[in-house]
């Protein structure tokens, strides 16, 4: 049981990041389908590395440079996995007029105007928000936003079905709904960073990302009949910005 859970954790790490492990991880499809269980912990790893880069760079350079370097490090660690999903959703829902067109555009590797504009605005907003925060708080904001935003995608996978038929997407294996027990465990992992820091922040941050995720799920359902891996990436990215915004408002 413990060995299997470690296999699920390592499979999740290898799928959602570009990090490598010094040992071989056995691929099992049934384990891969449970990868979302550890998605918030993956956020802690990615956010922790981003926070570390910010802290190190900020020792010698300006806060704005440190923020950009931190965001760059996060992108390198994940291979722009979630940003790519956000960009695909921008293109699909900006240029597609029906379900089939939107699903087809999301599988297209080319980058359109909607994707380019969306990514530029997304990163501009992240940079502007983090530059506005006090340097002492930025590592906390980075880690919290990465963890809780990844937790929020579980709401979509638990509440709606996958939009593509079987066999049409590699991400389907890692977007499979998990059990309620695993959802509770993932929720524990998702909110602990805020609970350990300031428990009252959970009362503000969690409802905001929950509400947006529910609205996003309904929106995806009405337009493509469910969700895709790209949809989860888009929700994660938008909620990451929402969390940064809420925490910045709270911290002042």
PDB file of C-alpha atoms in Angstrom:
ATOM      1  CA  UNK A   1       0.000   0.000   0.000  1.00  0.00           C
ATOM      2  CA  UNK A   2       2.736   2.464   0.992  1.00  0.00           C
ATOM      3  CA  UNK A   3       4.865   1.407  -1.990  1.00  0.00           C
ATOM      4  CA  UNK A   4       1.950   2.016  -4.339  1.00  0.00           C
ATOM      5  CA  UNK A   5       1.282   5.464  -2.855  1.00  0.00           C
ATOM      6  CA  UNK A   6       4.901   6.450  -3.365  1.00  0.00           C
ATOM      7  CA  UNK A   7       4.605   5.248  -6.954  1.00  0.00           C
ATOM      8  CA  UNK A   8       1.563   7.494  -7.417  1.00  0.00           C
ATOM      9  CA  UNK A   9       3.439  10.442  -5.881  1.00  0.00           C
ATOM     10  CA  UNK A  10       6.519   9.920  -8.053  1.00  0.00           C
ATOM     11  CA  UNK A  11       4.373   9.434 -11.169  1.00  0.00           C
ATOM     12  CA  UNK A  12       2.633  12.713 -10.396  1.00  0.00           C
ATOM     13  CA  UNK A  13       5.975  14.487  -9.927  1.00  0.00           C
ATOM     14  CA  UNK A  14       7.335  13.182 -13.232  1.00  0.00           C
ATOM     15  CA  UNK A  15       4.162  14.031 -15.152  1.00  0.00           C
ATOM     16  CA  UNK A  16       3.510  17.524 -13.823  1.00  0.00           C
ATOM     17  CA  UNK A  17       7.128  18.720 -13.711  1.00  0.00           C
ATOM     18  CA  UNK A  18      10.397  18.403 -15.641  1.00  0.00           C
ATOM     19  CA  UNK A  19      12.195  17.177 -12.537  1.00  0.00           C
ATOM     20  CA  UNK A  20      13.950  13.810 -12.729  1.00  0.00           C
ATOM     21  CA  UNK A  21      14.444  11.132 -10.093  1.00  0.00           C
ATOM     22  CA  UNK A  22      17.596   9.091  -9.408  1.00  0.00           C
ATOM     23  CA  UNK A  23      15.589   5.872  -9.730  1.00  0.00           C
ATOM     24  CA  UNK A  24      13.144   4.327 -12.153  1.00  0.00           C
ATOM     25  CA  UNK A  25       9.406   4.689 -11.527  1.00  0.00           C
ATOM     26  CA  UNK A  26       7.189   1.883 -12.740  1.00  0.00           C
ATOM     27  CA  UNK A  27       4.380   3.119 -14.979  1.00  0.00           C
ATOM     28  CA  UNK A  28       0.955   1.760 -14.102  1.00  0.00           C
ATOM     29  CA  UNK A  29      -2.130   3.268 -15.662  1.00  0.00           C
ATOM     30  CA  UNK A  30      -4.284   2.728 -12.565  1.00  0.00           C
ATOM     31  CA  UNK A  31      -1.723   4.606 -10.475  1.00  0.00           C
ATOM     32  CA  UNK A  32      -1.403   7.378 -13.042  1.00  0.00           C
ATOM     33  CA  UNK A  33      -5.143   7.997 -12.781  1.00  0.00           C
ATOM     34  CA  UNK A  34      -4.668   8.927  -9.118  1.00  0.00           C
ATOM     35  CA  UNK A  35      -1.940  11.492  -9.810  1.00  0.00           C
ATOM     36  CA  UNK A  36      -4.194  14.430  -8.890  1.00  0.00           C
ATOM     37  CA  UNK A  37      -4.132  13.236  -5.269  1.00  0.00           C
ATOM     38  CA  UNK A  38      -0.679  14.756  -4.911  1.00  0.00           C
ATOM     39  CA  UNK A  39      -1.205  17.770  -7.153  1.00  0.00           C
ATOM     40  CA  UNK A  40      -1.183  20.266  -4.235  1.00  0.00           C
ATOM     41  CA  UNK A  41       2.103  18.794  -2.981  1.00  0.00           C
ATOM     42  CA  UNK A  42       3.562  19.222  -6.469  1.00  0.00           C
ATOM     43  CA  UNK A  43       2.500  22.852  -6.139  1.00  0.00           C
ATOM     44  CA  UNK A  44       4.429  23.088  -2.870  1.00  0.00           C
ATOM     45  CA  UNK A  45       7.559  21.774  -4.597  1.00  0.00           C
ATOM     46  CA  UNK A  46       7.238  24.103  -7.594  1.00  0.00           C
ATOM     47  CA  UNK A  47       6.261  27.074  -5.434  1.00  0.00           C
ATOM     48  CA  UNK A  48       9.049  26.315  -2.978  1.00  0.00           C
ATOM     49  CA  UNK A  49      11.644  26.345  -5.751  1.00  0.00           C
ATOM     50  CA  UNK A  50      10.209  29.590  -7.108  1.00  0.00           C
ATOM     51  CA  UNK A  51      10.283  31.156  -3.641  1.00  0.00           C
ATOM     52  CA  UNK A  52      13.877  30.020  -3.145  1.00  0.00           C
ATOM     53  CA  UNK A  53      14.947  31.588  -6.430  1.00  0.00           C
ATOM     54  CA  UNK A  54      13.221  34.842  -5.474  1.00  0.00           C
ATOM     55  CA  UNK A  55      14.953  34.935  -2.088  1.00  0.00           C
ATOM     56  CA  UNK A  56      18.406  34.206  -3.525  1.00  0.00           C
ATOM     57  CA  UNK A  57      18.152  36.698  -6.398  1.00  0.00           C
ATOM     58  CA  UNK A  58      16.641  39.389  -4.171  1.00  0.00           C
ATOM     59  CA  UNK A  59      19.749  39.258  -1.961  1.00  0.00           C
ATOM     60  CA  UNK A  60      21.769  40.820  -4.766  1.00  0.00           C
ATOM     61  CA  UNK A  61      19.298  42.351  -7.239  1.00  0.00           C
ATOM     62  CA  UNK A  62      16.077  44.367  -7.279  1.00  0.00           C
ATOM     63  CA  UNK A  63      12.715  42.907  -6.312  1.00  0.00           C
ATOM     64  CA  UNK A  64      11.346  43.191  -9.850  1.00  0.00           C
ATOM     65  CA  UNK A  65      14.262  41.173 -11.261  1.00  0.00           C
ATOM     66  CA  UNK A  66      13.855  38.586  -8.504  1.00  0.00           C
ATOM     67  CA  UNK A  67      10.130  38.264  -9.265  1.00  0.00           C
ATOM     68  CA  UNK A  68      10.747  37.684 -12.976  1.00  0.00           C
ATOM     69  CA  UNK A  69      13.509  35.167 -12.250  1.00  0.00           C
ATOM     70  CA  UNK A  70      11.200  33.353  -9.832  1.00  0.00           C
ATOM     71  CA  UNK A  71       8.425  33.111 -12.411  1.00  0.00           C
ATOM     72  CA  UNK A  72      10.955  31.914 -14.968  1.00  0.00           C
ATOM     73  CA  UNK A  73      12.160  29.197 -12.610  1.00  0.00           C
ATOM     74  CA  UNK A  74       8.593  27.970 -12.080  1.00  0.00           C
ATOM     75  CA  UNK A  75       8.060  27.790 -15.825  1.00  0.00           C
ATOM     76  CA  UNK A  76      11.291  25.837 -16.291  1.00  0.00           C
ATOM     77  CA  UNK A  77      10.362  23.368 -13.538  1.00  0.00           C
ATOM     78  CA  UNK A  78       6.941  22.626 -15.048  1.00  0.00           C
ATOM     79  CA  UNK A  79       7.889  23.054 -18.697  1.00  0.00           C
ATOM     80  CA  UNK A  80       5.139  25.717 -18.958  1.00  0.00           C
ATOM     81  CA  UNK A  81       2.697  22.827 -18.584  1.00  0.00           C
ATOM     82  CA  UNK A  82      -0.169  24.830 -17.107  1.00  0.00           C
ATOM     83  CA  UNK A  83       0.610  28.032 -18.992  1.00  0.00           C
ATOM     84  CA  UNK A  84       0.309  26.043 -22.214  1.00  0.00           C
ATOM     85  CA  UNK A  85      -3.124  24.842 -21.131  1.00  0.00           C
ATOM     86  CA  UNK A  86      -4.179  28.417 -20.388  1.00  0.00           C
ATOM     87  CA  UNK A  87      -2.959  29.537 -23.822  1.00  0.00           C
ATOM     88  CA  UNK A  88      -4.811  26.694 -25.570  1.00  0.00           C
ATOM     89  CA  UNK A  89      -8.026  27.598 -23.766  1.00  0.00           C
ATOM     90  CA  UNK A  90      -7.633  31.249 -24.807  1.00  0.00           C
ATOM     91  CA  UNK A  91      -7.289  30.210 -28.454  1.00  0.00           C
ATOM     92  CA  UNK A  92     -10.038  27.585 -28.329  1.00  0.00           C
ATOM     93  CA  UNK A  93     -12.702  29.663 -26.658  1.00  0.00           C
ATOM     94  CA  UNK A  94     -11.648  32.864 -28.373  1.00  0.00           C
ATOM     95  CA  UNK A  95     -11.627  31.430 -31.893  1.00  0.00           C
ATOM     96  CA  UNK A  96     -13.912  28.388 -31.723  1.00  0.00           C
ATOM     97  CA  UNK A  97     -17.626  28.673 -32.404  1.00  0.00           C
ATOM     98  CA  UNK A  98     -18.791  25.218 -31.341  1.00  0.00           C
ATOM     99  CA  UNK A  99     -17.685  22.238 -29.255  1.00  0.00           C
ATOM    100  CA  UNK A 100     -15.856  20.408 -32.042  1.00  0.00           C
ATOM    101  CA  UNK A 101     -13.938  23.510 -33.136  1.00  0.00           C
ATOM    102  CA  UNK A 102     -12.894  24.307 -29.583  1.00  0.00           C
ATOM    103  CA  UNK A 103     -11.679  20.784 -28.884  1.00  0.00           C
ATOM    104  CA  UNK A 104      -9.802  20.745 -32.188  1.00  0.00           C
ATOM    105  CA  UNK A 105      -8.101  24.087 -31.520  1.00  0.00           C
ATOM    106  CA  UNK A 106      -6.995  22.926 -28.075  1.00  0.00           C
ATOM    107  CA  UNK A 107      -5.104  20.031 -29.681  1.00  0.00           C
ATOM    108  CA  UNK A 108      -3.433  22.340 -32.224  1.00  0.00           C
ATOM    109  CA  UNK A 109       0.192  23.055 -31.287  1.00  0.00           C
ATOM    110  CA  UNK A 110       0.201  26.415 -33.069  1.00  0.00           C
ATOM    111  CA  UNK A 111      -0.126  29.621 -31.042  1.00  0.00           C
ATOM    112  CA  UNK A 112      -2.830  32.087 -32.025  1.00  0.00           C
ATOM    113  CA  UNK A 113      -3.442  35.743 -31.208  1.00  0.00           C
ATOM    114  CA  UNK A 114      -5.750  34.946 -28.292  1.00  0.00           C
ATOM    115  CA  UNK A 115      -3.131  32.701 -26.693  1.00  0.00           C
ATOM    116  CA  UNK A 116      -0.340  35.249 -27.132  1.00  0.00           C
ATOM    117  CA  UNK A 117      -2.397  38.126 -25.737  1.00  0.00           C
ATOM    118  CA  UNK A 118      -3.630  35.961 -22.860  1.00  0.00           C
ATOM    119  CA  UNK A 119      -0.126  34.830 -21.827  1.00  0.00           C
ATOM    120  CA  UNK A 120       1.265  38.369 -22.004  1.00  0.00           C
ATOM    121  CA  UNK A 121      -1.549  39.687 -19.825  1.00  0.00           C
ATOM    122  CA  UNK A 122      -1.263  36.736 -17.421  1.00  0.00           C
ATOM    123  CA  UNK A 123       2.455  37.196 -16.758  1.00  0.00           C
ATOM    124  CA  UNK A 124       2.165  40.986 -16.693  1.00  0.00           C
ATOM    125  CA  UNK A 125      -0.448  40.681 -13.961  1.00  0.00           C
ATOM    126  CA  UNK A 126       1.645  38.198 -11.959  1.00  0.00           C
ATOM    127  CA  UNK A 127       4.687  40.459 -12.137  1.00  0.00           C
ATOM    128  CA  UNK A 128       2.692  43.572 -11.228  1.00  0.00           C
ATOM    129  CA  UNK A 129       1.087  41.867  -8.225  1.00  0.00           C
ATOM    130  CA  UNK A 130       4.313  40.424  -6.820  1.00  0.00           C
ATOM    131  CA  UNK A 131       6.275  43.618  -7.347  1.00  0.00           C
ATOM    132  CA  UNK A 132       3.614  45.453  -5.304  1.00  0.00           C
ATOM    133  CA  UNK A 133       4.026  43.082  -2.339  1.00  0.00           C
ATOM    134  CA  UNK A 134       6.619  43.477   0.396  1.00  0.00           C
ATOM    135  CA  UNK A 135       9.614  41.236  -0.278  1.00  0.00           C
ATOM    136  CA  UNK A 136       9.157  39.436   3.046  1.00  0.00           C
ATOM    137  CA  UNK A 137       5.716  38.214   2.033  1.00  0.00           C
ATOM    138  CA  UNK A 138       6.479  37.153  -1.541  1.00  0.00           C
ATOM    139  CA  UNK A 139       7.748  33.596  -0.766  1.00  0.00           C
ATOM    140  CA  UNK A 140       4.559  32.986   1.242  1.00  0.00           C
ATOM    141  CA  UNK A 141       2.386  34.301  -1.587  1.00  0.00           C
ATOM    142  CA  UNK A 142       4.234  32.234  -4.201  1.00  0.00           C
ATOM    143  CA  UNK A 143       3.997  28.933  -2.310  1.00  0.00           C
ATOM    144  CA  UNK A 144       0.374  29.455  -1.245  1.00  0.00           C
ATOM    145  CA  UNK A 145      -0.770  30.410  -4.750  1.00  0.00           C
ATOM    146  CA  UNK A 146       0.914  27.382  -6.320  1.00  0.00           C
ATOM    147  CA  UNK A 147      -0.504  24.935  -3.788  1.00  0.00           C
ATOM    148  CA  UNK A 148      -4.086  26.164  -3.487  1.00  0.00           C
ATOM    149  CA  UNK A 149      -4.492  26.839  -7.223  1.00  0.00           C
ATOM    150  CA  UNK A 150      -3.569  23.227  -7.963  1.00  0.00           C
ATOM    151  CA  UNK A 151      -5.987  22.027  -5.314  1.00  0.00           C
ATOM    152  CA  UNK A 152      -8.759  24.018  -7.003  1.00  0.00           C
ATOM    153  CA  UNK A 153      -8.499  21.947 -10.191  1.00  0.00           C
ATOM    154  CA  UNK A 154      -9.704  18.908  -8.258  1.00  0.00           C
ATOM    155  CA  UNK A 155     -13.092  20.595  -7.935  1.00  0.00           C
ATOM    156  CA  UNK A 156     -13.429  20.491 -11.729  1.00  0.00           C
ATOM    157  CA  UNK A 157     -12.316  16.865 -12.041  1.00  0.00           C
ATOM    158  CA  UNK A 158     -14.652  15.776  -9.223  1.00  0.00           C
ATOM    159  CA  UNK A 159     -17.678  17.677 -10.489  1.00  0.00           C
ATOM    160  CA  UNK A 160     -17.606  17.228 -14.254  1.00  0.00           C
ATOM    161  CA  UNK A 161     -16.717  14.562 -16.806  1.00  0.00           C
ATOM    162  CA  UNK A 162     -13.892  14.583 -19.333  1.00  0.00           C
ATOM    163  CA  UNK A 163     -14.960  16.175 -22.612  1.00  0.00           C
ATOM    164  CA  UNK A 164     -12.942  14.010 -25.002  1.00  0.00           C
ATOM    165  CA  UNK A 165     -13.736  10.372 -25.808  1.00  0.00           C
ATOM    166  CA  UNK A 166     -11.452   7.621 -24.496  1.00  0.00           C
ATOM    167  CA  UNK A 167      -8.058   7.431 -26.182  1.00  0.00           C
ATOM    168  CA  UNK A 168      -8.031  10.978 -27.559  1.00  0.00           C
ATOM    169  CA  UNK A 169      -5.839  12.587 -24.931  1.00  0.00           C
ATOM    170  CA  UNK A 170      -2.754  11.611 -22.948  1.00  0.00           C
ATOM    171  CA  UNK A 171      -3.802  13.887 -20.087  1.00  0.00           C
ATOM    172  CA  UNK A 172      -6.961  11.869 -19.512  1.00  0.00           C
ATOM    173  CA  UNK A 173      -5.003   9.383 -17.376  1.00  0.00           C
ATOM    174  CA  UNK A 174      -3.974  12.167 -14.974  1.00  0.00           C
ATOM    175  CA  UNK A 175      -7.335  13.989 -15.034  1.00  0.00           C
ATOM    176  CA  UNK A 176      -9.331  11.018 -13.776  1.00  0.00           C
ATOM    177  CA  UNK A 177     -11.592  11.829 -10.796  1.00  0.00           C
ATOM    178  CA  UNK A 178     -10.228  10.574  -7.491  1.00  0.00           C
ATOM    179  CA  UNK A 179     -12.181   9.129  -4.555  1.00  0.00           C
ATOM    180  CA  UNK A 180     -13.673  11.400  -1.906  1.00  0.00           C
ATOM    181  CA  UNK A 181     -11.136  10.087   0.599  1.00  0.00           C
ATOM    182  CA  UNK A 182      -8.308  11.156  -1.681  1.00  0.00           C
ATOM    183  CA  UNK A 183     -10.026  14.467  -2.307  1.00  0.00           C
ATOM    184  CA  UNK A 184     -10.114  15.121   1.454  1.00  0.00           C
ATOM    185  CA  UNK A 185      -6.401  14.266   1.691  1.00  0.00           C
ATOM    186  CA  UNK A 186      -5.594  16.523  -1.259  1.00  0.00           C
ATOM    187  CA  UNK A 187      -7.673  19.269   0.378  1.00  0.00           C
ATOM    188  CA  UNK A 188      -5.629  18.875   3.554  1.00  0.00           C
ATOM    189  CA  UNK A 189      -2.447  19.288   1.511  1.00  0.00           C
ATOM    190  CA  UNK A 190      -3.944  22.242  -0.325  1.00  0.00           C
ATOM    191  CA  UNK A 191      -4.902  24.370   2.655  1.00  0.00           C
ATOM    192  CA  UNK A 192      -2.142  23.483   5.127  1.00  0.00           C
ATOM    193  CA  UNK A 193       0.275  26.187   3.869  1.00  0.00           C
ATOM    194  CA  UNK A 194      -2.306  28.848   4.690  1.00  0.00           C
ATOM    195  CA  UNK A 195      -3.376  27.192   7.928  1.00  0.00           C
ATOM    196  CA  UNK A 196       0.227  27.037   9.169  1.00  0.00           C
ATOM    197  CA  UNK A 197       0.742  30.659   8.228  1.00  0.00           C
ATOM    198  CA  UNK A 198      -2.538  32.371   9.106  1.00  0.00           C
ATOM    199  CA  UNK A 199      -5.631  30.201   9.479  1.00  0.00           C
ATOM    200  CA  UNK A 200      -8.030  33.098   8.905  1.00  0.00           C
ATOM    201  CA  UNK A 201      -6.672  33.543   5.390  1.00  0.00           C
ATOM    202  CA  UNK A 202      -8.319  30.233   4.444  1.00  0.00           C
ATOM    203  CA  UNK A 203     -11.721  31.798   5.084  1.00  0.00           C
ATOM    204  CA  UNK A 204     -11.051  34.317   2.319  1.00  0.00           C
ATOM    205  CA  UNK A 205      -8.839  32.454  -0.160  1.00  0.00           C
ATOM    206  CA  UNK A 206     -10.563  29.054  -0.352  1.00  0.00           C
ATOM    207  CA  UNK A 207     -14.078  30.378  -1.068  1.00  0.00           C
ATOM    208  CA  UNK A 208     -12.738  32.624  -3.839  1.00  0.00           C
ATOM    209  CA  UNK A 209     -10.978  29.824  -5.748  1.00  0.00           C
ATOM    210  CA  UNK A 210     -13.839  27.401  -5.049  1.00  0.00           C
ATOM    211  CA  UNK A 211     -16.385  29.806  -6.500  1.00  0.00           C
ATOM    212  CA  UNK A 212     -14.286  30.496  -9.577  1.00  0.00           C
ATOM    213  CA  UNK A 213     -13.667  26.768 -10.143  1.00  0.00           C
ATOM    214  CA  UNK A 214     -17.382  25.997  -9.923  1.00  0.00           C
ATOM    215  CA  UNK A 215     -18.233  28.795 -12.352  1.00  0.00           C
ATOM    216  CA  UNK A 216     -15.452  27.644 -14.694  1.00  0.00           C
ATOM    217  CA  UNK A 217     -16.757  24.063 -14.555  1.00  0.00           C
ATOM    218  CA  UNK A 218     -20.251  25.215 -15.524  1.00  0.00           C
ATOM    219  CA  UNK A 219     -18.815  27.373 -18.306  1.00  0.00           C
ATOM    220  CA  UNK A 220     -16.754  24.498 -19.724  1.00  0.00           C
ATOM    221  CA  UNK A 221     -19.725  22.142 -19.482  1.00  0.00           C
ATOM    222  CA  UNK A 222     -21.940  24.501 -21.473  1.00  0.00           C
ATOM    223  CA  UNK A 223     -19.366  24.989 -24.223  1.00  0.00           C
ATOM    224  CA  UNK A 224     -17.539  21.673 -24.644  1.00  0.00           C
ATOM    225  CA  UNK A 225     -19.573  19.229 -22.574  1.00  0.00           C
ATOM    226  CA  UNK A 226     -17.029  18.827 -19.781  1.00  0.00           C
ATOM    227  CA  UNK A 227     -13.386  19.669 -19.219  1.00  0.00           C
ATOM    228  CA  UNK A 228      -9.966  18.808 -20.672  1.00  0.00           C
ATOM    229  CA  UNK A 229      -6.442  18.887 -19.311  1.00  0.00           C
ATOM    230  CA  UNK A 230      -6.045  22.331 -20.865  1.00  0.00           C
ATOM    231  CA  UNK A 231      -9.100  23.517 -18.946  1.00  0.00           C
ATOM    232  CA  UNK A 232      -7.506  22.377 -15.685  1.00  0.00           C
ATOM    233  CA  UNK A 233      -4.322  24.252 -16.610  1.00  0.00           C
ATOM    234  CA  UNK A 234      -6.312  27.413 -17.308  1.00  0.00           C
ATOM    235  CA  UNK A 235      -8.185  27.174 -14.002  1.00  0.00           C
ATOM    236  CA  UNK A 236      -4.911  26.647 -12.139  1.00  0.00           C
ATOM    237  CA  UNK A 237      -3.318  29.710 -13.734  1.00  0.00           C
ATOM    238  CA  UNK A 238      -6.273  32.027 -13.187  1.00  0.00           C
ATOM    239  CA  UNK A 239      -6.723  30.876  -9.606  1.00  0.00           C
ATOM    240  CA  UNK A 240      -3.008  31.419  -9.012  1.00  0.00           C
ATOM    241  CA  UNK A 241      -3.499  35.071  -9.955  1.00  0.00           C
ATOM    242  CA  UNK A 242      -6.688  35.307  -7.878  1.00  0.00           C
ATOM    243  CA  UNK A 243      -4.872  33.963  -4.810  1.00  0.00           C
ATOM    244  CA  UNK A 244      -2.008  36.420  -5.305  1.00  0.00           C
ATOM    245  CA  UNK A 245      -4.562  39.220  -5.531  1.00  0.00           C
ATOM    246  CA  UNK A 246      -6.516  38.168  -2.437  1.00  0.00           C
ATOM    247  CA  UNK A 247      -3.385  37.680  -0.320  1.00  0.00           C
ATOM    248  CA  UNK A 248      -1.981  41.014  -1.450  1.00  0.00           C
ATOM    249  CA  UNK A 249      -5.220  42.752  -0.466  1.00  0.00           C
ATOM    250  CA  UNK A 250      -5.213  41.002   2.934  1.00  0.00           C
ATOM    251  CA  UNK A 251      -1.554  41.705   3.622  1.00  0.00           C
ATOM    252  CA  UNK A 252      -1.818  45.241   2.326  1.00  0.00           C
TER     253      UNK A 252
END
